[in-house]
Amino acid sequence: MKPITVSHLAMILCLVTSSSLATSGCQKKTPVDEITVAESGIEVQPLTRPELQSQWPQWRGSTGDGVVALVDGTATESELAAPPTTWSESDNIRWRSPVPGRGHSSPIIVGDLVVMATANDADQRQSVVAYDRQTGATVWQSLIHEGGFPNPRDVHSKATNANGTIASDGNLFITAFLNDRRIVVTALDQSGQQVWQTDVGAFASRFGYAPSPLIYQSLVIIAADNGGGGYLAGLDLQSGKVAWRRDRGAFDSYSSPTVATVGGEDQLLITGGGRLASYDPATGTPIWETPCISDATCGTVVATKDSIFASGGYPDKETICLTARGERQWSNGTKIYEPSMITDGNHLFGVTDDGIAMCWSVADGDMKWKKRLGGNFSSSPILVGDSIYVSDLSGNTYVFRASGEEYQQVAKNQLGSDCYASPAYADGCLYYRIGLGEGEQRSEQLVCIAE
């Protein structure tokens, strides 16, 4: 099926289970006020941040795909600082620090700081916390919102009020929270002081808000698909002013957007609403869209220089490969819903929500191997060197080779009681947000794993 080019598109990360998604109830519809760059007068400015290539500044790292980037583009795999592949509650643990509240916001690493969003439901406080990267000591904690939480019935039982991962350009830390039925984006400086705050638009919560902000050049891009009227928005990074906003239609979906250079062109890619759509990240202008997957999706798109991959969803299920122009290359009936997939350029790897690891050939979709790991998964994998790390909801982290020959397990490591967030990597260290205990006794920790 060929892609459909449109003048207006009407898509996005999740922490929900397919069994809990039912027919959408009545949600108040709020018209989306579209804004173009011609109307805002804000144009994207090209920015380079080479120092961030060796850090982990946003959801899925500096490259946005969970793959550890080479520091200068010339280093060989053997020159990468490899993290441990084995650990326990005591072995290869550099430090452990308590996390106030609860959240699925994954850690990011910028300079000497590890930064996450968190929420305290009892006090209805949404905050950002920064830790010293070397010691784990709390450097600062900034309160973003107090009150304004959605009704608990409008947040999925697996989700939190701090799902999205923070994004940073190396100077500012950008977070997006659902508060008072609005998506509010806040920028903090290196000391945790607020620089700006912008109300991006209304949000009718069905299971909560999940997408993470994305930095592209001088913009921060926000996704907010919801049954009341979804949208994508690009904000000026320095001022917080809306540069563009694009109507996405009224449907509930949960995927975070990504920008990938595919076919020699920067494309803003996102699934949801029964399609995979491409936009110009500088202007929000639609490029193409292809009907596929399902209405609701959770995972973030991954890509090579020529191909685009995505999976999900609810109520339908599909894993798909598209060309740079949105044409179907191959697909199958596999559903990888909450976790995102990962690729080494030759193979596509994924772990389903119910614990089946799979590997396909990028070229033709041929399944190379399939292995039942067991357990349930929400966390997304990362690839460091030739090793893939992925955690389940019982606190087990599986480490296996990024091989197309067969499943080759390196280690299975237990840490804590659960792991919803995805890990971050920098300079030979892994950073995990984990849960300890259950129910009202559950608490969270940030853990640095290193030799």
XYZ file of C-alpha atoms in Angstrom:
451
model
C 0.000 0.000 0.000
C 1.397 3.374 -0.972
C 1.576 6.207 1.571
C -1.121 8.867 1.655
C 0.075 12.451 1.333
C -2.144 14.930 3.155
C -2.262 18.617 3.917
C -3.347 18.015 7.481
C -2.613 14.972 9.589
C -4.266 14.124 12.648
C -0.215 10.692 16.565
C 2.105 8.954 20.211
C 4.491 6.624 24.323
C 2.659 4.542 26.723
C 2.717 2.626 29.869
C -0.517 0.710 29.442
C -1.428 -2.900 28.820
C -3.367 -3.986 25.784
C -5.860 -5.891 27.917
C -6.831 -2.678 29.696
C -7.542 -0.667 26.565
C -11.256 -0.680 25.837
C -13.510 1.393 23.656
C -12.823 5.025 24.420
C -15.366 6.720 26.619
C -16.821 10.149 26.125
C -14.055 12.757 26.196
C -14.508 16.470 25.916
C -13.322 17.618 22.509
C -11.120 20.708 22.467
C -10.290 22.270 19.089
C -6.550 22.443 18.419
C -5.289 25.942 17.671
C -2.848 25.281 14.850
C 0.130 27.598 14.489
C 2.591 27.798 11.587
C 6.149 29.106 11.686
C 5.033 31.899 9.378
C 2.525 32.997 12.017
C 4.868 32.608 14.998
C 7.903 34.072 13.265
C 10.106 31.488 15.008
C 12.490 29.617 12.734
C 14.615 26.671 13.727
C 18.291 27.424 14.212
C 20.876 24.712 13.520
C 22.715 23.768 16.686
C 25.491 21.241 17.217
C 26.151 19.622 20.582
C 29.095 17.228 20.078
C 29.697 16.944 23.832
C 26.304 15.273 24.250
C 27.165 12.397 21.919
C 28.947 10.594 24.749
C 26.181 11.373 27.255
C 22.493 10.429 27.491
C 20.566 13.707 27.154
C 17.033 12.503 26.380
C 14.726 9.506 25.880
C 16.710 6.697 24.213
C 19.992 8.617 24.345
C 21.802 11.111 22.156
C 20.786 9.347 18.945
C 17.190 8.791 20.071
C 17.253 5.081 19.247
C 18.792 3.445 22.327
C 22.119 2.798 20.591
C 25.267 4.115 22.235
C 26.795 6.626 19.837
C 30.491 6.622 19.024
C 32.100 9.639 20.652
C 33.667 11.141 17.543
C 32.360 8.903 14.782
C 35.735 7.242 14.273
C 36.164 5.107 17.386
C 35.964 1.366 16.936
C 33.725 -0.827 19.012
C 36.725 -2.048 21.035
C 37.421 1.534 22.107
C 33.991 1.979 23.714
C 33.945 1.909 27.494
C 31.944 -1.265 28.064
C 29.646 -1.387 31.111
C 29.434 -4.517 33.264
C 27.320 -7.369 31.935
C 26.873 -8.924 35.378
C 25.813 -7.451 38.723
C 23.828 -8.242 41.848
C 22.467 -6.390 44.870
C 26.077 -5.830 45.977
C 28.438 -6.604 43.073
C 29.329 -3.892 40.536
C 27.145 -1.321 42.306
C 28.890 2.055 42.524
C 26.086 3.794 44.429
C 22.360 3.646 45.216
C 20.198 6.660 46.016
C 16.554 6.948 47.101
C 14.101 8.514 44.674
C 11.310 10.631 46.176
C 7.871 9.649 44.899
C 7.185 7.478 41.899
C 7.725 7.730 38.162
C 8.622 5.913 34.974
C 10.742 8.832 33.770
C 14.047 7.260 32.721
C 17.317 8.859 33.864
C 19.247 11.188 31.578
C 22.912 12.125 31.929
C 24.257 15.598 31.192
C 27.648 16.718 32.466
C 27.967 15.773 36.136
C 24.232 15.300 36.658
C 21.751 12.438 36.426
C 18.257 13.926 36.128
C 14.736 12.446 36.331
C 11.128 13.520 36.786
C 9.091 12.152 39.677
C 5.680 12.544 41.312
C 4.282 12.263 44.824
C 0.644 11.271 44.469
C -0.277 11.841 48.119
C 0.800 15.501 47.995
C 0.134 15.925 44.263
C 3.648 17.225 43.651
C 5.469 16.844 40.335
C 9.204 17.484 40.545
C 12.549 17.169 38.815
C 15.465 15.677 40.765
C 19.172 15.945 39.934
C 21.857 13.642 41.348
C 25.628 13.857 41.343
C 26.799 11.435 38.688
C 29.859 10.300 40.626
C 28.393 9.890 44.123
C 24.608 9.687 43.742
C 24.091 12.568 46.170
C 21.024 14.734 45.539
C 22.191 18.039 44.053
C 18.786 19.711 43.765
C 15.066 18.985 43.615
C 12.732 21.445 41.889
C 8.982 21.495 42.418
C 7.196 22.019 39.091
C 3.526 21.581 40.055
C 1.549 21.185 43.248
C -2.035 20.013 42.828
C -3.786 19.615 39.492
C -3.355 15.836 39.204
C -5.842 13.929 37.035
C -8.457 11.744 38.696
C -6.799 8.405 39.566
C -9.355 6.583 37.399
C -7.954 8.534 34.408
C -4.406 7.207 34.963
C -3.619 3.591 34.160
C -2.750 1.379 37.131
C 0.714 0.744 35.664
C 1.327 4.386 34.825
C 2.424 7.323 36.994
C 2.103 11.106 37.005
C 5.746 11.365 35.888
C 6.066 9.069 32.885
C 7.999 11.218 30.420
C 11.799 11.314 30.310
C 13.445 14.735 30.502
C 15.299 16.183 27.492
C 18.344 18.469 27.645
C 20.424 20.507 25.218
C 23.279 20.523 27.719
C 22.114 23.774 29.311
C 18.386 23.452 29.933
C 16.345 20.540 31.275
C 12.912 20.255 29.630
C 10.040 18.333 31.176
C 6.407 17.906 30.146
C 3.716 17.076 32.712
C -0.019 16.541 32.507
C -1.403 18.968 35.067
C -4.833 20.570 35.454
C -5.921 18.857 32.202
C -3.179 20.622 30.253
C 0.254 19.648 28.959
C 2.655 22.067 30.613
C 6.277 22.230 29.481
C 8.925 23.628 31.847
C 12.582 24.513 31.332
C 15.054 24.446 34.220
C 18.656 25.618 34.262
C 21.657 23.694 35.589
C 20.834 24.682 39.165
C 17.182 23.649 38.899
C 15.782 27.178 38.589
C 12.822 27.700 36.280
C 13.675 29.544 33.060
C 10.289 29.362 31.346
C 6.999 27.477 31.442
C 4.496 27.035 28.604
C 0.951 25.666 28.513
C 1.014 23.783 25.199
C -2.606 22.665 25.080
C -5.516 20.719 26.547
C -5.275 16.980 27.227
C -8.218 14.650 27.896
C -6.667 11.873 29.951
C -7.766 8.307 29.456
C -4.753 6.484 30.892
C -2.459 9.414 31.715
C 0.257 11.176 29.737
C 3.324 9.278 28.551
C 5.366 10.929 25.734
C 8.804 12.381 26.362
C 9.918 15.762 24.967
C 12.357 15.684 22.068
C 15.004 18.282 21.234
C 15.642 19.029 17.573
C 18.074 21.822 16.756
C 16.692 24.933 18.553
C 13.241 23.404 19.155
C 11.728 21.105 21.753
C 9.003 18.928 20.231
C 6.004 17.786 22.283
C 3.497 15.070 21.375
C 0.041 14.909 22.958
C -2.292 12.462 21.240
C -5.585 12.249 23.133
C -9.258 11.625 22.551
C -10.106 15.256 23.191
C -7.946 16.465 20.284
C -4.300 15.550 19.838
C -1.405 17.604 18.546
C 2.305 17.929 17.927
C 4.031 21.169 18.898
C 7.465 22.672 18.404
C 8.613 25.195 21.040
C 11.540 27.573 20.890
C 14.115 26.105 23.242
C 15.281 29.404 24.702
C 11.949 31.192 25.182
C 9.359 28.412 25.336
C 7.215 30.158 22.726
C 5.232 27.900 20.389
C 6.890 27.918 16.965
C 4.356 25.541 15.382
C 1.464 23.346 16.440
C -0.182 20.669 14.297
C -3.600 19.034 14.799
C -3.348 15.223 14.951
C -7.022 14.285 15.373
C -8.932 12.951 18.361
C -7.623 9.531 19.412
C -5.813 8.039 22.395
C -2.248 6.912 21.730
C 0.939 7.034 23.752
C 4.120 6.929 21.655
C 6.978 9.398 21.948
C 8.136 11.042 18.707
C 11.603 10.699 17.266
C 13.620 12.511 14.595
C 15.687 10.332 12.270
C 17.658 11.110 9.156
C 16.126 8.708 6.651
C 16.636 8.924 2.915
C 18.945 11.872 3.536
C 16.146 13.915 5.164
C 15.362 14.736 8.792
C 11.922 13.307 9.541
C 9.793 13.617 12.665
C 8.244 10.153 12.999
C 5.414 8.922 15.197
C 2.792 6.153 15.264
C -0.804 6.167 16.464
C -4.273 6.675 15.055
C -3.854 3.711 12.708
C -0.851 5.078 10.850
C 2.824 5.979 10.897
C 3.306 9.634 10.014
C 6.255 11.762 8.967
C 6.566 15.519 9.497
C 9.167 18.182 8.866
C 10.545 18.672 12.408
C 11.416 22.313 11.715
C 7.894 23.328 10.699
C 5.508 20.506 11.604
C 4.488 20.223 7.945
C 3.271 16.703 7.031
C 5.523 14.792 4.624
C 3.665 11.467 4.321
C 1.598 8.989 6.301
C 1.041 5.249 5.874
C -1.907 3.310 7.332
C -0.471 0.598 9.603
C -0.242 -0.985 13.053
C -3.264 0.178 15.076
C -5.126 2.992 16.794
C -3.084 2.975 20.010
C 0.676 2.491 20.090
C 3.324 2.952 22.746
C 6.808 2.306 21.359
C 9.070 4.846 19.678
C 9.946 4.441 15.989
C 13.509 3.353 15.107
C 15.240 3.730 11.760
C 18.308 3.079 9.653
C 19.468 5.469 6.941
C 17.005 3.915 4.499
C 14.284 2.149 6.504
C 11.773 2.879 9.287
C 10.517 0.328 11.852
C 7.614 0.353 14.300
C 5.418 -2.093 16.183
C 2.235 -2.282 18.305
C -0.574 -1.893 19.149
C -4.236 -2.013 20.228
C -6.626 -3.360 19.023
C -4.613 -4.560 16.010
C -1.030 -5.806 16.024
C 1.743 -5.402 13.496
C 5.499 -4.956 13.159
C 6.340 -3.014 10.016
C 9.241 -1.768 7.905
C 8.751 1.252 5.641
C 10.983 3.037 3.165
C 12.089 6.620 3.709
C 9.001 7.706 1.754
C 6.585 5.568 3.756
C 6.220 2.667 1.326
C 5.767 -0.796 2.833
C 8.828 -3.043 2.618
C 7.674 -5.868 4.898
C 5.426 -6.527 7.877
C 4.211 -9.308 10.149
C 1.601 -9.881 12.843
C 3.912 -9.501 15.854
C 2.974 -6.968 18.538
C 5.652 -5.264 20.622
C 3.501 -2.764 22.463
C 5.095 -1.011 25.436
C 8.835 -1.562 24.799
C 10.487 0.122 21.829
C 12.597 -1.904 19.410
C 16.276 -1.487 18.561
C 18.449 -2.048 15.486
C 22.152 -2.466 14.782
C 21.603 -1.572 11.128
C 21.465 -5.151 9.897
C 19.053 -6.704 12.368
C 15.947 -5.525 14.190
C 15.570 -6.696 17.796
C 12.575 -6.539 20.093
C 11.148 -8.041 23.259
C 7.377 -8.394 23.482
C 5.429 -7.313 26.537
C 5.039 -10.960 27.543
C 8.746 -11.737 27.312
C 9.561 -13.131 23.868
C 12.814 -11.829 22.355
C 12.930 -11.709 18.551
C 15.355 -10.852 15.781
C 14.517 -10.038 12.158
C 16.600 -9.233 9.111
C 16.327 -5.533 8.338
C 16.487 -6.210 4.604
C 13.536 -8.560 4.190
C 11.924 -9.165 7.607
C 13.076 -12.776 7.755
C 12.897 -13.960 11.378
C 16.389 -15.027 12.433
C 15.482 -16.326 15.893
C 12.891 -16.205 18.663
C 13.449 -16.914 22.373
C 11.046 -16.911 25.318
C 12.663 -15.044 28.213
C 9.640 -15.195 30.498
C 8.257 -12.396 32.637
C 6.631 -9.159 31.471
C 8.360 -6.114 29.996
C 7.692 -2.370 29.824
C 11.279 -1.071 29.703
C 12.964 -0.516 26.326
C 16.323 -2.103 25.418
C 19.616 -0.322 24.846
C 22.521 -1.517 22.700
C 26.089 -0.952 23.937
C 28.788 -2.378 21.688
C 27.498 -5.820 20.762
C 25.359 -6.324 23.879
C 21.656 -5.602 24.338
C 20.362 -4.808 27.851
C 16.642 -5.069 28.658
C 14.802 -5.291 32.013
C 11.555 -6.968 33.001
C 8.911 -6.038 35.549
C 10.423 -8.349 38.176
C 13.775 -6.546 38.304
C 15.652 -8.947 36.008
C 17.943 -7.490 33.368
C 18.748 -9.753 30.435
C 21.988 -9.167 28.585
C 22.315 -10.864 25.189
C 24.386 -10.474 22.036
C 23.152 -8.385 19.126
C 23.549 -11.379 16.846
C 21.472 -12.528 13.914
C 22.686 -16.101 14.248
C 20.926 -17.174 17.444
C 19.905 -15.945 20.868
C 23.117 -15.742 22.899
C 22.477 -14.837 26.523
C 25.399 -13.255 28.350
C 23.797 -12.783 31.768
C 20.584 -12.436 33.752
C 20.888 -10.013 36.656
C 18.408 -9.382 39.465
C 18.162 -5.919 41.025
C 15.226 -4.666 43.070
C 11.611 -5.775 42.685
C 10.695 -4.148 39.366
C 11.958 -1.952 36.555
C 9.633 0.143 34.395
C 12.073 2.844 33.279
C 14.761 2.298 30.649
C 18.473 2.507 31.494
C 20.917 5.258 30.595
C 24.593 4.771 29.699
C 27.687 6.984 29.883
C 31.423 6.335 30.293
C 31.143 2.663 31.117
C 28.322 3.123 33.650
C 24.667 2.080 33.543
C 22.001 4.028 35.439
C 18.770 2.273 36.428
C 15.606 3.510 38.117
C 14.199 0.518 40.011
C 11.383 -0.306 42.412
C 11.720 -2.010 45.784
C 8.836 -3.765 47.539
C 5.177 -3.737 46.611
C 1.988 -1.784 47.233
C 2.142 0.984 49.820
C 5.582 -0.235 50.918
C 7.074 0.207 47.446
C 9.898 2.724 47.059
C 12.277 3.646 44.263
C 16.023 3.942 43.854
C 18.449 5.272 41.281
C 21.359 2.853 40.896
C 24.731 3.324 39.192
C 26.189 0.048 37.894
C 29.913 0.111 37.142
C 33.044 -1.987 37.493
